[in-house]
Coordinates of C-alpha atoms in Angstrom, one line a residue:
Chain A
X1 CA 0.0 0.0 0.0
X2 CA 1.2 3.5 -0.8
X3 CA 1.3 6.0 2.0
X4 CA -1.9 7.5 3.3
X5 CA -0.8 10.8 1.9
X6 CA -0.4 9.3 -1.5
X7 CA -3.8 7.7 -1.3
X8 CA -5.5 10.9 -0.2
X9 CA -3.8 12.8 -2.9
X10 CA -4.2 10.3 -5.7
X11 CA -7.8 9.4 -5.0
X12 CA -9.2 12.9 -4.4
X13 CA -10.1 13.2 -8.0
X14 CA -12.5 10.3 -8.9
X15 CA -11.6 10.4 -12.5
X16 CA -8.0 9.7 -11.5
X17 CA -6.3 12.4 -13.6
X18 CA -4.9 15.5 -12.1
X19 CA -6.2 18.7 -13.7
X20 CA -3.4 21.1 -13.1
X21 CA 0.3 21.3 -12.9
X22 CA 0.1 21.9 -9.2
X23 CA -1.9 18.7 -8.7
X24 CA 0.6 16.8 -10.8
X25 CA 3.5 18.0 -8.6
X26 CA 1.6 17.0 -5.5
X27 CA 0.9 13.5 -6.9
X28 CA 4.5 13.1 -8.0
X29 CA 5.8 14.0 -4.6
X30 CA 3.4 11.6 -2.9
X31 CA 4.5 8.9 -5.3
X32 CA 8.1 9.6 -4.7
X33 CA 7.6 9.5 -1.0
X34 CA 5.8 6.1 -1.2
X35 CA 8.6 4.7 -3.3
X36 CA 11.3 6.1 -0.9
X37 CA 9.5 4.6 2.0
X38 CA 9.5 1.2 0.3
X39 CA 5.8 1.1 0.1
X40 CA 3.9 -0.6 -2.7
X41 CA 2.2 1.2 -5.5
X42 CA -1.2 -0.2 -6.2
X43 CA -3.3 -0.1 -9.4
X44 CA -5.5 2.8 -8.3
X45 CA -2.7 4.9 -7.1
X46 CA -1.4 7.8 -9.2
X47 CA 1.8 6.9 -10.9
X48 CA 4.0 8.7 -13.5
X49 CA 3.2 7.8 -17.1
X50 CA 6.7 6.6 -17.7
X51 CA 6.6 4.3 -14.6
X52 CA 3.4 2.8 -16.0
X53 CA 4.9 2.4 -19.4
X54 CA 8.1 0.8 -18.1
X55 CA 6.1 -1.7 -16.0
X56 CA 3.8 -2.6 -18.9
X57 CA 6.8 -3.2 -21.1
X58 CA 8.7 -5.2 -18.5
X59 CA 5.7 -7.3 -17.2
X60 CA 4.5 -8.0 -20.8
X61 CA 7.9 -9.1 -21.8
X62 CA 8.1 -11.3 -18.8
X63 CA 4.7 -12.8 -19.6
X64 CA 5.6 -13.4 -23.2
X65 CA 8.8 -15.1 -22.1
X66 CA 6.8 -17.6 -20.1
X67 CA 4.6 -18.4 -23.1
X68 CA 7.4 -18.6 -25.7
X69 CA 9.5 -20.4 -23.1
X70 CA 7.1 -23.3 -23.2
X71 CA 8.2 -24.2 -26.7
X72 CA 11.8 -25.3 -26.2
X73 CA 10.8 -27.5 -23.4
X74 CA 7.6 -28.8 -24.9
X75 CA 9.8 -29.9 -27.7
X76 CA 10.9 -32.8 -25.5
X77 CA 7.6 -33.8 -23.8
X78 CA 6.9 -36.5 -26.3
X79 CA 10.4 -37.9 -26.1
X80 CA 11.1 -37.8 -22.4
X81 CA 13.0 -40.9 -21.5
X82 CA 11.0 -42.1 -18.5
X83 CA 7.5 -41.6 -17.3
X84 CA 8.7 -39.8 -14.2
X85 CA 10.6 -37.3 -16.2
X86 CA 7.8 -36.9 -18.6
X87 CA 5.4 -36.0 -15.7
X88 CA 7.9 -33.5 -14.3
X89 CA 8.4 -31.8 -17.7
X90 CA 4.6 -31.6 -18.4
X91 CA 4.0 -30.1 -15.0
X92 CA 6.7 -27.6 -15.6
X93 CA 5.4 -26.5 -18.9
X94 CA 1.9 -26.2 -17.4
X95 CA 3.4 -24.0 -14.6
X96 CA 4.8 -21.7 -17.3
X97 CA 1.4 -21.2 -18.9
X98 CA 0.2 -20.4 -15.4
X99 CA 2.9 -17.9 -14.9
X100 CA 2.1 -16.3 -18.2
X101 CA -1.5 -16.0 -17.0
X102 CA -0.5 -14.4 -13.6
X103 CA 1.7 -11.9 -15.4
X104 CA -0.8 -10.9 -18.0
X105 CA -3.2 -10.3 -15.2
X106 CA -0.6 -8.1 -13.4
X107 CA -0.1 -6.2 -16.7
X108 CA -3.8 -5.7 -17.0
X109 CA -4.0 -3.8 -13.7
X110 CA -2.0 -1.1 -15.5
X111 CA -4.8 -0.5 -18.0
X112 CA -3.7 -2.8 -20.9
X113 CA -5.4 -6.0 -22.1
X114 CA -4.1 -9.5 -22.8
X115 CA -5.3 -9.4 -26.4
X116 CA -3.4 -6.2 -27.0
X117 CA -0.3 -7.6 -25.4
X118 CA -0.5 -10.8 -27.5
X119 CA -0.9 -8.7 -30.6
X120 CA 2.2 -6.8 -29.8
X121 CA 4.1 -10.1 -29.2
X122 CA 2.8 -11.5 -32.5
X123 CA 3.7 -8.4 -34.5
X124 CA 7.2 -8.2 -32.9
X125 CA 6.5 -4.9 -31.1
X126 CA 7.1 -6.4 -27.8
X127 CA 10.0 -8.8 -27.0
X128 CA 10.5 -12.0 -25.0
X129 CA 13.6 -13.3 -23.4
X130 CA 16.3 -14.0 -26.0
X131 CA 17.3 -17.2 -24.3
X132 CA 14.3 -19.0 -25.9
X133 CA 15.7 -18.4 -29.3
X134 CA 18.1 -21.2 -28.8
X135 CA 17.1 -24.8 -29.7
X136 CA 16.8 -27.8 -27.4
X137 CA 18.8 -30.4 -29.3
X138 CA 19.1 -33.1 -26.7
X139 CA 17.3 -34.3 -23.6
X140 CA 20.1 -32.8 -21.5
X141 CA 19.0 -29.4 -22.7
X142 CA 15.9 -29.8 -20.6
X143 CA 18.2 -30.1 -17.5
X144 CA 20.4 -27.3 -18.6
X145 CA 17.4 -25.0 -19.0
X146 CA 16.2 -25.9 -15.6
X147 CA 19.5 -25.4 -13.9
X148 CA 21.0 -22.5 -15.8
X149 CA 18.1 -20.7 -17.4
X150 CA 15.7 -21.0 -14.5
X151 CA 18.6 -20.3 -12.2
X152 CA 19.3 -17.1 -14.0
X153 CA 15.6 -16.2 -14.0
X154 CA 15.4 -16.7 -10.3
X155 CA 18.5 -14.6 -9.6
X156 CA 16.8 -11.9 -11.6
X157 CA 13.3 -12.4 -10.2
X158 CA 13.8 -12.8 -6.5
X159 CA 14.6 -9.1 -6.1
X160 CA 11.4 -8.4 -8.0
X161 CA 9.4 -9.9 -5.1
X162 CA 10.2 -6.5 -3.5
X163 CA 9.4 -4.5 -6.6
X164 CA 7.6 -1.2 -5.9
X165 CA 4.5 -2.2 -8.0
X166 CA 2.3 -4.4 -5.8
X167 CA 0.6 -6.7 -8.3
X168 CA 4.0 -7.5 -10.0
X169 CA 5.7 -8.1 -6.7
X170 CA 2.9 -10.5 -5.6
X171 CA 3.0 -12.4 -8.9
X172 CA 6.7 -12.8 -8.5
X173 CA 6.3 -14.3 -5.0
X174 CA 4.2 -17.1 -6.4
X175 CA 6.3 -17.5 -9.5
X176 CA 9.6 -17.7 -7.7
X177 CA 8.4 -20.6 -5.5
X178 CA 7.6 -22.7 -8.6
X179 CA 10.7 -21.5 -10.4
X180 CA 13.0 -22.7 -7.6
X181 CA 11.4 -26.0 -7.8
X182 CA 12.0 -26.2 -11.5
X183 CA 15.6 -25.2 -11.0
X184 CA 16.2 -28.0 -8.6
X185 CA 14.5 -30.5 -10.9
X186 CA 16.8 -29.3 -13.8
X187 CA 19.8 -29.7 -11.5
X188 CA 18.7 -33.2 -10.5
X189 CA 18.1 -34.2 -14.1
X190 CA 21.6 -33.2 -15.0
X191 CA 23.0 -35.0 -12.0
X192 CA 21.4 -38.2 -13.1
X193 CA 22.9 -37.8 -16.5
X194 CA 26.3 -36.8 -15.2
X195 CA 26.4 -39.9 -12.9
X196 CA 25.0 -42.1 -15.7
X197 CA 26.7 -43.7 -18.7
X198 CA 29.6 -42.0 -20.5
X199 CA 27.2 -41.1 -23.3
X200 CA 24.8 -39.5 -20.8
X201 CA 27.6 -37.5 -19.2
X202 CA 28.7 -36.3 -22.5
X203 CA 25.2 -35.2 -23.4
X204 CA 25.0 -33.2 -20.1
X205 CA 28.4 -31.5 -20.7
X206 CA 27.4 -30.6 -24.3
X207 CA 24.2 -29.0 -23.1
X208 CA 26.0 -27.0 -20.4
X209 CA 28.5 -25.9 -23.0
X210 CA 25.7 -24.6 -25.2
X211 CA 23.5 -22.9 -22.5
X212 CA 26.1 -21.3 -20.3
X213 CA 26.8 -18.1 -22.3
X214 CA 23.3 -17.5 -23.4
X215 CA 22.3 -17.8 -19.7
X216 CA 24.8 -15.1 -18.7
X217 CA 23.2 -12.9 -21.4
X218 CA 19.9 -13.2 -19.7
X219 CA 21.0 -10.5 -17.2
X220 CA 21.0 -8.0 -20.1
X221 CA 23.6 -5.7 -21.4
X222 CA 26.5 -4.5 -19.3
X223 CA 25.6 -1.7 -16.8
X224 CA 27.1 1.1 -19.0
X225 CA 24.9 0.0 -22.0
X226 CA 21.7 -0.6 -20.2
X227 CA 19.3 2.2 -21.1
X228 CA 16.5 1.5 -18.6
X229 CA 18.5 0.5 -15.6
X230 CA 19.1 3.8 -13.7
X231 CA 15.5 4.9 -13.9
X232 CA 14.2 1.4 -13.0
X233 CA 16.4 1.3 -9.9
X234 CA 15.3 4.8 -8.9
X235 CA 11.7 3.6 -9.1
X236 CA 12.6 0.4 -7.2
X237 CA 11.3 -1.7 -10.0
X238 CA 14.9 -3.0 -10.2
X239 CA 17.0 -3.5 -7.1
X240 CA 20.4 -4.5 -8.5
X241 CA 22.3 -3.8 -11.7
X242 CA 22.6 -6.3 -14.5
X243 CA 26.3 -6.9 -13.8
X244 CA 25.7 -7.3 -10.1
X245 CA 23.1 -10.0 -10.7
X246 CA 25.3 -11.7 -13.4
X247 CA 28.2 -11.9 -10.9
X248 CA 26.0 -13.3 -8.2
X249 CA 24.8 -16.0 -10.7
X250 CA 28.3 -17.0 -11.7
X251 CA 29.3 -17.3 -8.1
X252 CA 26.3 -19.5 -7.4
X253 CA 26.9 -21.7 -10.4
X254 CA 30.6 -22.5 -10.1
X255 CA 30.3 -24.8 -7.0
X256 CA 27.1 -26.3 -8.4
X257 CA 28.9 -27.2 -11.6
X258 CA 31.7 -28.8 -9.5
X259 CA 29.2 -31.0 -7.6
X260 CA 27.6 -31.9 -10.9
X261 CA 31.0 -33.0 -12.2
X262 CA 30.5 -30.8 -15.2
X263 CA 32.7 -27.9 -16.4
X264 CA 31.7 -24.4 -17.4
X265 CA 32.9 -23.5 -20.9
X266 CA 35.0 -20.5 -19.9
X267 CA 38.8 -20.7 -19.8
X268 CA 39.0 -17.4 -18.0
X269 CA 36.7 -18.4 -15.1
X270 CA 38.7 -18.4 -11.8
X271 CA 38.3 -17.3 -8.2
X272 CA 39.5 -13.8 -7.4
X273 CA 40.7 -13.8 -3.9
X274 CA 40.8 -10.0 -3.7
X275 CA 37.3 -9.4 -4.9
X276 CA 35.9 -12.5 -3.2
X277 CA 34.1 -13.3 -6.4
X278 CA 34.8 -15.2 -9.6
X279 CA 36.4 -13.5 -12.6
X280 CA 34.9 -14.7 -15.9
X281 CA 35.5 -14.3 -19.6
X282 CA 34.0 -11.7 -22.0
X283 CA 30.5 -12.2 -23.2
X284 CA 30.0 -12.2 -27.0
X285 CA 27.7 -9.1 -27.1
X286 CA 27.6 -9.2 -30.9
X287 CA 25.7 -12.5 -30.6
X288 CA 23.5 -11.0 -27.9
X289 CA 22.4 -8.0 -30.0
X290 CA 22.0 -10.2 -33.0
X291 CA 19.6 -12.6 -31.3
X292 CA 17.8 -9.6 -29.8
X293 CA 17.3 -8.2 -33.3
X294 CA 15.6 -11.4 -34.4
X295 CA 18.6 -13.3 -35.9
X296 CA 19.0 -16.0 -33.4
X297 CA 18.7 -19.7 -34.3
X298 CA 14.9 -20.0 -33.4
X299 CA 13.4 -16.5 -33.5
X300 CA 11.5 -17.1 -36.6
X301 CA 10.3 -20.6 -35.6
X302 CA 9.2 -19.5 -32.1
X303 CA 7.1 -16.5 -33.2
X304 CA 5.7 -18.5 -36.2
X305 CA 4.5 -21.3 -33.9
X306 CA 3.0 -18.8 -31.4
X307 CA 1.2 -16.9 -34.2
X308 CA 0.0 -20.2 -35.7
X309 CA -1.4 -21.4 -32.4
X310 CA -3.2 -18.1 -32.0
X311 CA -4.6 -17.9 -35.5
X312 CA -5.6 -21.6 -35.7
X313 CA -7.3 -21.1 -32.3
X314 CA -9.4 -18.1 -33.5
X315 CA -12.4 -20.2 -34.4
X316 CA -12.4 -21.8 -30.9
X317 CA -12.3 -18.4 -29.2
X318 CA -15.0 -17.1 -31.5
X319 CA -17.1 -20.1 -30.7
X320 CA -16.7 -19.6 -26.9
X321 CA -17.7 -15.9 -27.3
X322 CA -20.7 -16.8 -29.4
X323 CA -21.8 -19.4 -26.9
X324 CA -21.4 -16.9 -24.0
X325 CA -23.4 -14.3 -25.9
X326 CA -26.3 -16.8 -26.5
X327 CA -26.3 -18.3 -23.0
X328 CA -25.4 -15.4 -20.7
X329 CA -26.5 -12.5 -22.7
X330 CA -23.0 -11.0 -22.6
X331 CA -20.6 -10.6 -25.5
X332 CA -18.3 -12.9 -23.8
X333 CA -15.4 -10.6 -24.6
X334 CA -13.0 -12.2 -26.9
X335 CA -13.6 -15.7 -25.6
X336 CA -10.4 -15.6 -23.7
X337 CA -12.2 -16.4 -20.5
X338 CA -13.9 -19.7 -20.4
X339 CA -16.9 -20.1 -18.2
Chain B
X1 CA -0.9 -55.1 -4.5
X2 CA -1.0 -58.9 -4.3
X3 CA -0.4 -61.4 -7.1
X4 CA -4.1 -61.3 -7.9
X5 CA -3.8 -58.2 -10.0
X6 CA -5.1 -59.1 -13.4
X7 CA -2.2 -57.9 -15.6
X8 CA -4.3 -57.8 -18.8
X9 CA -6.7 -55.4 -17.3
X10 CA -4.0 -53.3 -15.7
X11 CA -2.3 -53.0 -19.0
X12 CA -5.4 -52.2 -21.0
X13 CA -6.4 -49.4 -18.7
X14 CA -2.9 -48.2 -18.2
X15 CA -2.2 -48.1 -21.9
X16 CA -5.3 -46.1 -22.5
X17 CA -4.2 -43.5 -20.0
X18 CA -0.6 -43.5 -21.2
X19 CA -1.4 -43.1 -24.9
X20 CA -4.0 -40.4 -24.4
X21 CA -1.7 -38.5 -22.1
X22 CA 0.9 -38.6 -24.8
X23 CA -1.5 -37.2 -27.4
X24 CA -2.6 -34.4 -25.1
X25 CA 1.1 -33.6 -24.3
X26 CA 1.5 -32.9 -28.0
X27 CA -0.8 -29.8 -27.6
X28 CA 1.7 -28.1 -25.3
X29 CA 2.5 -24.7 -26.9
X30 CA -0.2 -25.1 -29.5
X31 CA -3.5 -24.5 -27.6
X32 CA -6.0 -22.0 -28.9
X33 CA -6.0 -20.0 -25.6
X34 CA -3.6 -20.0 -22.6
X35 CA -6.2 -21.4 -20.3
X36 CA -6.3 -24.5 -22.5
X37 CA -2.6 -24.9 -22.3
X38 CA -3.1 -25.3 -18.6
X39 CA -6.2 -27.5 -18.8
X40 CA -4.9 -29.9 -21.5
X41 CA -1.6 -30.3 -19.7
X42 CA -3.5 -30.8 -16.4
X43 CA -5.6 -33.6 -18.0
X44 CA -2.5 -35.1 -19.6
X45 CA -0.8 -35.2 -16.2
X46 CA -3.7 -36.8 -14.4
X47 CA -3.8 -39.5 -17.1
X48 CA 0.0 -40.0 -16.9
X49 CA -0.4 -40.5 -13.1
X50 CA -3.1 -43.1 -13.7
X51 CA -0.9 -44.8 -16.3
X52 CA 2.1 -45.0 -14.0
X53 CA 0.0 -46.6 -11.2
X54 CA -1.7 -49.1 -13.6
X55 CA 1.5 -50.1 -15.4
X56 CA 3.3 -50.5 -12.1
X57 CA 0.6 -53.0 -11.1
X58 CA 1.5 -55.0 -14.2
X59 CA 5.3 -54.7 -14.0
X60 CA 7.9 -52.0 -14.4
X61 CA 6.3 -48.8 -15.8
X62 CA 9.2 -47.7 -18.0
X63 CA 9.9 -51.2 -19.4
X64 CA 6.2 -51.5 -20.2
X65 CA 6.0 -48.0 -21.7
X66 CA 9.2 -47.8 -23.6
X67 CA 10.2 -51.4 -24.6
X68 CA 7.0 -52.9 -25.9
X69 CA 6.3 -52.7 -29.6
X70 CA 2.9 -51.6 -31.0
X71 CA 1.5 -55.2 -31.3
X72 CA 1.9 -55.5 -27.5
X73 CA 0.0 -52.4 -26.6
X74 CA -3.6 -52.9 -25.6
X75 CA -5.0 -49.4 -25.6
X76 CA -8.2 -48.5 -27.4
X77 CA -7.7 -47.2 -31.0
X78 CA -9.7 -44.2 -29.9
X79 CA -7.0 -42.8 -27.7
X80 CA -4.2 -43.2 -30.2
X81 CA -6.0 -41.1 -32.8
X82 CA -4.1 -38.0 -33.8
X83 CA -5.2 -34.8 -32.2
X84 CA -6.5 -33.2 -35.4
X85 CA -8.1 -29.8 -34.7
X86 CA -9.3 -28.7 -31.3
X87 CA -12.8 -30.2 -32.1
X88 CA -11.3 -33.7 -32.7
X89 CA -9.4 -33.5 -29.5
X90 CA -12.6 -32.5 -27.6
X91 CA -14.7 -35.2 -29.3
X92 CA -12.1 -37.8 -28.3
X93 CA -12.0 -36.4 -24.8
X94 CA -15.8 -36.5 -24.5
X95 CA -16.1 -40.1 -25.7
X96 CA -13.2 -41.4 -23.6
X97 CA -13.8 -39.4 -20.4
X98 CA -17.4 -40.5 -20.3
X99 CA -16.3 -44.1 -20.7
X100 CA -13.6 -43.7 -18.1
X101 CA -16.0 -42.0 -15.6
X102 CA -18.6 -44.7 -15.9
X103 CA -16.0 -47.5 -15.7
X104 CA -14.1 -46.1 -12.8
X105 CA -17.2 -45.4 -10.9
X106 CA -18.1 -49.1 -11.2
X107 CA -14.6 -50.2 -10.2
X108 CA -14.4 -47.8 -7.3
X109 CA -17.7 -49.2 -5.9
X110 CA -16.6 -52.8 -5.7
X111 CA -13.8 -54.7 -3.9
X112 CA -10.8 -55.5 -6.0
X113 CA -7.4 -54.5 -7.0
X114 CA -8.5 -51.5 -9.0
X115 CA -10.8 -50.0 -6.4
X116 CA -8.2 -47.7 -4.8
X117 CA -6.9 -46.4 -8.1
X118 CA -10.5 -46.0 -9.4
X119 CA -11.6 -44.1 -6.3
X120 CA -8.8 -41.5 -6.8
X121 CA -9.0 -41.4 -10.6
X122 CA -12.8 -40.9 -10.7
X123 CA -12.4 -37.5 -9.2
X124 CA -9.9 -36.5 -11.9
X125 CA -12.0 -38.0 -14.6
X126 CA -15.1 -36.1 -13.5
X127 CA -13.2 -32.9 -14.2
X128 CA -12.0 -34.2 -17.6
X129 CA -15.5 -35.1 -18.6
X130 CA -16.8 -31.7 -17.4
X131 CA -14.1 -30.0 -19.5
X132 CA -15.0 -32.0 -22.5
X133 CA -18.7 -31.4 -22.1
X134 CA -18.3 -27.6 -21.6
X135 CA -16.2 -27.4 -24.8
X136 CA -18.6 -29.7 -26.7
X137 CA -21.4 -27.2 -25.8
X138 CA -19.3 -24.2 -26.8
X139 CA -18.2 -25.6 -30.1
X140 CA -21.5 -27.2 -31.0
X141 CA -23.6 -24.3 -30.0
X142 CA -21.0 -21.6 -30.9
X143 CA -20.6 -20.4 -34.4
X144 CA -21.7 -22.1 -37.7
X145 CA -18.0 -23.0 -38.3
X146 CA -17.4 -24.4 -34.9
X147 CA -20.6 -26.5 -35.1
X148 CA -19.6 -27.9 -38.4
X149 CA -16.1 -28.8 -37.1
X150 CA -17.4 -30.3 -34.0
X151 CA -20.0 -32.4 -35.9
X152 CA -17.3 -33.6 -38.3
X153 CA -15.1 -34.6 -35.3
X154 CA -17.9 -36.4 -33.6
X155 CA -18.7 -38.3 -36.8
X156 CA -15.1 -39.2 -37.6
X157 CA -14.4 -40.7 -34.2
X158 CA -17.7 -42.5 -33.8
X159 CA -16.5 -45.7 -35.3
X160 CA -13.9 -46.1 -32.6
X161 CA -16.4 -46.0 -29.7
X162 CA -17.7 -49.5 -29.9
X163 CA -14.4 -51.1 -28.9
X164 CA -14.7 -49.5 -25.4
X165 CA -17.3 -52.0 -24.5
X166 CA -15.6 -55.2 -25.5
X167 CA -15.1 -57.1 -22.2
X168 CA -11.6 -56.8 -20.7
X169 CA -10.3 -59.9 -19.1
X170 CA -10.1 -59.4 -15.3
X171 CA -12.7 -56.6 -15.1
X172 CA -16.0 -57.7 -13.7
X173 CA -18.3 -55.2 -15.3
X174 CA -21.7 -55.3 -17.0
X175 CA -20.3 -54.1 -20.3
X176 CA -23.7 -54.0 -22.1
X177 CA -25.1 -51.8 -19.4
X178 CA -22.0 -49.6 -19.5
X179 CA -22.5 -49.2 -23.2
X180 CA -26.1 -48.1 -22.7
X181 CA -25.3 -45.6 -20.1
X182 CA -22.4 -44.2 -22.2
X183 CA -24.7 -43.8 -25.2
X184 CA -27.3 -42.0 -23.1
X185 CA -24.8 -39.7 -21.6
X186 CA -23.2 -38.8 -24.9
X187 CA -26.5 -38.5 -26.7
X188 CA -27.6 -36.0 -24.0
X189 CA -24.5 -33.8 -24.3
X190 CA -24.6 -33.8 -28.1
X191 CA -28.3 -32.9 -28.0
X192 CA -27.6 -29.9 -25.8
X193 CA -24.7 -28.9 -28.0
X194 CA -27.2 -28.9 -31.0
X195 CA -25.2 -31.7 -32.6
X196 CA -26.5 -34.8 -34.2
X197 CA -25.7 -38.2 -32.8
X198 CA -23.5 -39.7 -35.5
X199 CA -25.0 -42.3 -37.7
X200 CA -23.3 -45.5 -38.6
X201 CA -21.8 -48.4 -36.7
X202 CA -19.8 -47.8 -33.5
X203 CA -17.5 -50.6 -34.4
X204 CA -16.4 -51.9 -37.8
X205 CA -15.3 -55.5 -38.1
X206 CA -11.7 -54.4 -37.6
X207 CA -12.2 -51.8 -34.9
X208 CA -14.3 -53.9 -32.5
X209 CA -11.9 -54.6 -29.7
X210 CA -8.9 -54.5 -32.0
X211 CA -6.8 -52.1 -29.9
X212 CA -7.2 -54.4 -27.0
X213 CA -5.8 -57.2 -29.1
X214 CA -2.8 -55.2 -30.2
X215 CA -4.2 -54.3 -33.6
X216 CA -3.7 -50.6 -34.0
X217 CA -4.1 -47.8 -36.6
X218 CA -1.2 -46.6 -38.6
X219 CA -0.4 -43.3 -36.8
X220 CA 0.2 -45.3 -33.5
X221 CA 3.5 -46.8 -34.6
X222 CA 4.9 -43.4 -35.4
X223 CA 3.7 -42.1 -32.1
X224 CA 5.6 -44.9 -30.3
X225 CA 8.7 -44.3 -32.4
X226 CA 8.8 -40.8 -31.1
X227 CA 7.9 -41.7 -27.5
X228 CA 10.4 -44.6 -27.2
X229 CA 13.3 -43.4 -29.3
X230 CA 15.5 -41.8 -26.6
X231 CA 14.9 -44.5 -24.0
X232 CA 15.7 -47.2 -26.6
X233 CA 18.9 -45.4 -27.7
X234 CA 20.4 -45.8 -24.2
X235 CA 19.7 -49.4 -23.2
X236 CA 19.9 -49.9 -19.5
X237 CA 20.5 -46.2 -18.7
X238 CA 18.8 -44.5 -15.7
X239 CA 17.2 -41.1 -16.2

């Protein structure tokens, strides 16, 4: 909850919009005070337009990542090598769809709609995490995604549980619990492979070799090239810089890789006694920007599949809307909500 | 479980659940709306859970799932049918979940090795049937296009429904009565969905009980090839 002062100020005008510059200044200072006091901004509170826009962009991108992120893993559901693993993977992909739903709901509290956000995803106007533009080539990739990709996501997302925007912070609390579980499952999958036959061990190592660097890229560009960082940290949407979180992730992964009996593909990776942290090699930022621009190995495939699922499902959504109109007298919206 | 578990019956029911679960798993990332990603995966998971219990009653679940060839699978031909469009998937769900609900209700009500599994599964299956019914109503009584597609799906799968009522060795069930109740239930849903009950036989000479005998349709072998490939490539490995 924002401060009482902010509430009073923000909710005086029922139409929500301040009429004068004087009002705007008062709203702004109440907002600033609430953020400074580490209080939560809620949907009906006044907020700067840029804060709203940043959150919509970030939450939508997060939601899209959950939805697109189902694809590389779903790629292995039908080939999972044991029934137990198959059940775990199905449950995980189902959780991701659920996370997408929470996040679209959180974005909707900011005055946008799921349909609109999906349109933007489908037309390329909004992005999703670049990591999902890499292919899952072996079963071990499912483990590497759990361990490294979910691990990086958690490192990024745990601080978001304290994000200044209430609905986003609360969604992250629920999501992080499930993500930690997924991450442990991924680790456990890799451990089984690593301790298995030589072929299985090689499969695990190959997967880690391919997913390590893309996982480090998940923290975004270096601090001096990150255009949104400073403002997001001021608003307490973000709590730590990209490079800080990336470092934290590397330091967590090194001992885990050792206990997995797998190596990380970085000849420059070593403990730095002075810093009390690991030094690591340079990230290939050319590749990062290239994937971000749409030229990764699976960009085209991922968005095509998403669009196709949506387009081929249109008649189903229309049927649900028509049925709702006949039987409840409402228009049934777009059919996105099933009775 | 004791040695009295009828393996034939455990395999028949387990294979049904395993194969349908696999088909539903193919929907992941392709569903028409996000809520259906969740729902279809949920149903697939329930079925996979049932399959694991049932196959374990008959032997080792992974050996049975991954190392039998298609002639040794005893699932119904209905559940191995490709997903087709959403209407085909829903029609298959309606036919099968109605059967499963009636059968498991029977099995839960009597003493026997399947009673505990059936008692748990019947709750899941009631949800599956409700989901299928709700979508049958929406597609049947939705738009002209959805009605046409739903009718086509119901018609196409109709001939696979007779085999569900071929007696399964080891299951003490009044199959003719089950068949009657199934037909009444499905007729009622289709009627409310403004759909016609399909004409034509519910089992051809080949389809009647064929799946239970290990006689399958052509898409099934390809499905198994995909499902078993990795497991078979690493003989004896643990996962």
